[in-house]
Amino acid sequence: MADVVERRLVAGVDSSTQSCKVTVRDAATGAVVQEGRASHPDGTSVDPRHWWDALGSAIADAGGFDDVAAVAIAGQQHGMVALDADGRVVRDALLWNDVRSADAAAQMVEELGREAWVARTGLVPVASFTGTKLRWLRDAEPDNAARVAAVALPHDWLSWRLRGYGPADESPLGPDLDALATDGSDASGTGYWDPVRREYDAELFEQALGRASRVAGVGTPDADLVVVPRIVAPDEAMGTLASDVDLPGGAVARAGLVVGPGLGDNAGAALGLGLGPGDVAVSLGTSGTVFGVTDTEVTDPSGTVAGFADGTGSRLPIVTTLNAARVLEVVGGLLAVDHGELGELALQAPAGSDGLVLVPYFVGERTPNRPDATASLLGMTPQTTDRAHLARAAVEGMLCALADGLAAVEDTGVTVDRLLLIGGAARNEAVRAVAAQVFGRDVSIPEPGEYVAAGAARQAAWVLGGTLPSWEVAATVVPADPHPEVLEQYRAAAR
């Protein structure tokens, strides 16, 4: 192990909805040594094998792991990965953005009440969460539900496979379900884990799937009990590879590789950005999130803010929307322009787009909880119905929805001393300028980077060295340019 430690290279993985990104970094400084990437298929229901294949391809694209001492995987949250007793996937995983479990979520809320859910899990069930997907599986596919021997999340399953576990004919260590492990940040998004006690709520799991559970590695194996992954501390290794593991695409994970606990994608971004109390980030991926780090318990009976755990043992209150950069893609496609050209058009129209408002619920919405909603365009006149005004309305609609999320986070008592804007859309000059207007405060823009993967790599360095390293993140600041009328007219339209 001494030789492995001396290499001092660590890797972080971001297995997101759209792709798998791998970053190899210097453990002490965080300097990027190599990066790799591979695509995931589209859809809200996906065979996890595609994630495994993409992980191998992304590792190979990053030059392999021969010199890497430790790795951690961050992944999209909430996805339901159901395994049978042979370690095979029972059905395609339902991803966070699959809303077929909306009715199941409503039933579960009605059964216990919002206050009870918040007290026991820090959240109110919506279609995104794992528990509601298990309820859907119970009711819609009872034969598949009966086959379930274990339930994992995307990053849990990938870490398990990377460590050499899986179906007997596909892995060196076979289907040892008691080797499944996860971390608190990802477990906190299931709907059956308590972020205060940091323990599973077995009654809520059984309420969801209709079957009792046991924690991996705890108690006697029983075919009637469904295994849930054990919780690994943020600085604890899931395990160390005892032998080489062959990966898809020709990559190899070498014996001696330390595998960290991994974390949910938003917790990974927070760790990669170095967020602390007083810091709140707005992330503009396909979906949007507003999240901050706090040491105090967060409760919101309305369900708007979910009281997740972060990747260090603190709390990560978060608001999530289904529509963020997706809004720019849809409107850009309509106008036959790319993101950059859309931004140039948007800056040709005034703040507020002369009253043109886009309520951007193109794929329904999670916050507010309107899974069956559609997008609306209001305030159309001969003056406002042109390319510039529509482009401006798209940017403003995307950011106003997240400004409501920021207000909800503040309403829980979270202090916002520094606001950061991240994600691919944050590179757009129009998005930056409008953000300073809509949020009405200075907006810090970290240099472009894969911050979820960076957070996973930072965790890997923590596990390897025993201390969470400090990695510098450069940023520019866009000064506040308050235009409260933009948010006011959006809120009037979105009621």
mmCIF file of N, CA, C and O in Angstrom, residues 2 18 37 99 152 190 214 231 297 305 335 434 440:
data_model
loop_
_atom_site.group_PDB
_atom_site.id
_atom_site.type_symbol
_atom_site.label_atom_id
_atom_site.label_comp_id
_atom_site.label_asym_id
_atom_site.label_seq_id
_atom_site.Cartn_x
_atom_site.Cartn_y
_atom_site.Cartn_z
ATOM 1 N N ALA A 2 2.089 1.187 0.564
ATOM 2 C CA ALA A 2 2.950 2.370 0.605
ATOM 3 C C ALA A 2 3.262 2.873 -0.788
ATOM 4 O O ALA A 2 3.249 4.064 -1.054
ATOM 5 N N GLN A 18 -26.541 12.348 -18.380
ATOM 6 C CA GLN A 18 -26.166 12.395 -19.784
ATOM 7 C C GLN A 18 -24.853 11.718 -20.116
ATOM 8 O O GLN A 18 -24.662 11.255 -21.242
ATOM 9 N N ARG A 37 -14.167 11.079 -20.904
ATOM 10 C CA ARG A 37 -15.619 11.246 -20.977
ATOM 11 C C ARG A 37 -16.218 10.184 -21.882
ATOM 12 O O ARG A 37 -15.591 9.739 -22.846
ATOM 13 N N VAL A 99 -41.141 10.623 -14.101
ATOM 14 C CA VAL A 99 -42.237 11.100 -13.251
ATOM 15 C C VAL A 99 -43.410 10.122 -13.190
ATOM 16 O O VAL A 99 -44.484 10.474 -12.697
ATOM 17 N N ALA A 152 -30.176 -0.400 -4.803
ATOM 18 C CA ALA A 152 -29.012 0.488 -4.767
ATOM 19 C C ALA A 152 -29.321 1.746 -5.558
ATOM 20 O O ALA A 152 -30.321 1.824 -6.284
ATOM 21 N N THR A 190 -33.267 9.175 -0.810
ATOM 22 C CA THR A 190 -34.103 8.010 -1.097
ATOM 23 C C THR A 190 -35.536 8.166 -0.604
ATOM 24 O O THR A 190 -36.461 7.603 -1.172
ATOM 25 N N ARG A 214 -32.960 -5.097 5.339
ATOM 26 C CA ARG A 214 -31.850 -5.158 6.285
ATOM 27 C C ARG A 214 -30.659 -4.457 5.651
ATOM 28 O O ARG A 214 -30.528 -4.397 4.422
ATOM 29 N N ILE A 231 -24.007 2.371 5.181
ATOM 30 C CA ILE A 231 -23.558 3.753 5.065
ATOM 31 C C ILE A 231 -22.089 3.842 5.455
ATOM 32 O O ILE A 231 -21.691 3.413 6.541
ATOM 33 N N GLU A 297 -29.976 21.817 11.291
ATOM 34 C CA GLU A 297 -31.034 21.015 10.695
ATOM 35 C C GLU A 297 -31.958 21.897 9.873
ATOM 36 O O GLU A 297 -32.308 23.008 10.279
ATOM 37 N N VAL A 305 -37.993 22.639 -0.230
ATOM 38 C CA VAL A 305 -36.583 22.420 0.076
ATOM 39 C C VAL A 305 -36.423 21.042 0.699
ATOM 40 O O VAL A 305 -37.083 20.714 1.684
ATOM 41 N N LEU A 335 -35.384 28.626 -32.494
ATOM 42 C CA LEU A 335 -34.811 29.770 -33.212
ATOM 43 C C LEU A 335 -33.647 29.384 -34.115
ATOM 44 O O LEU A 335 -33.065 30.250 -34.784
ATOM 45 N N VAL A 434 -28.008 38.294 -16.788
ATOM 46 C CA VAL A 434 -29.389 38.220 -16.316
ATOM 47 C C VAL A 434 -29.440 37.677 -14.891
ATOM 48 O O VAL A 434 -30.284 38.084 -14.092
ATOM 49 N N GLY A 440 -30.359 39.726 -8.019
ATOM 50 C CA GLY A 440 -30.191 41.011 -7.347
ATOM 51 C C GLY A 440 -29.009 41.058 -6.400
ATOM 52 O O GLY A 440 -29.018 41.820 -5.427
#
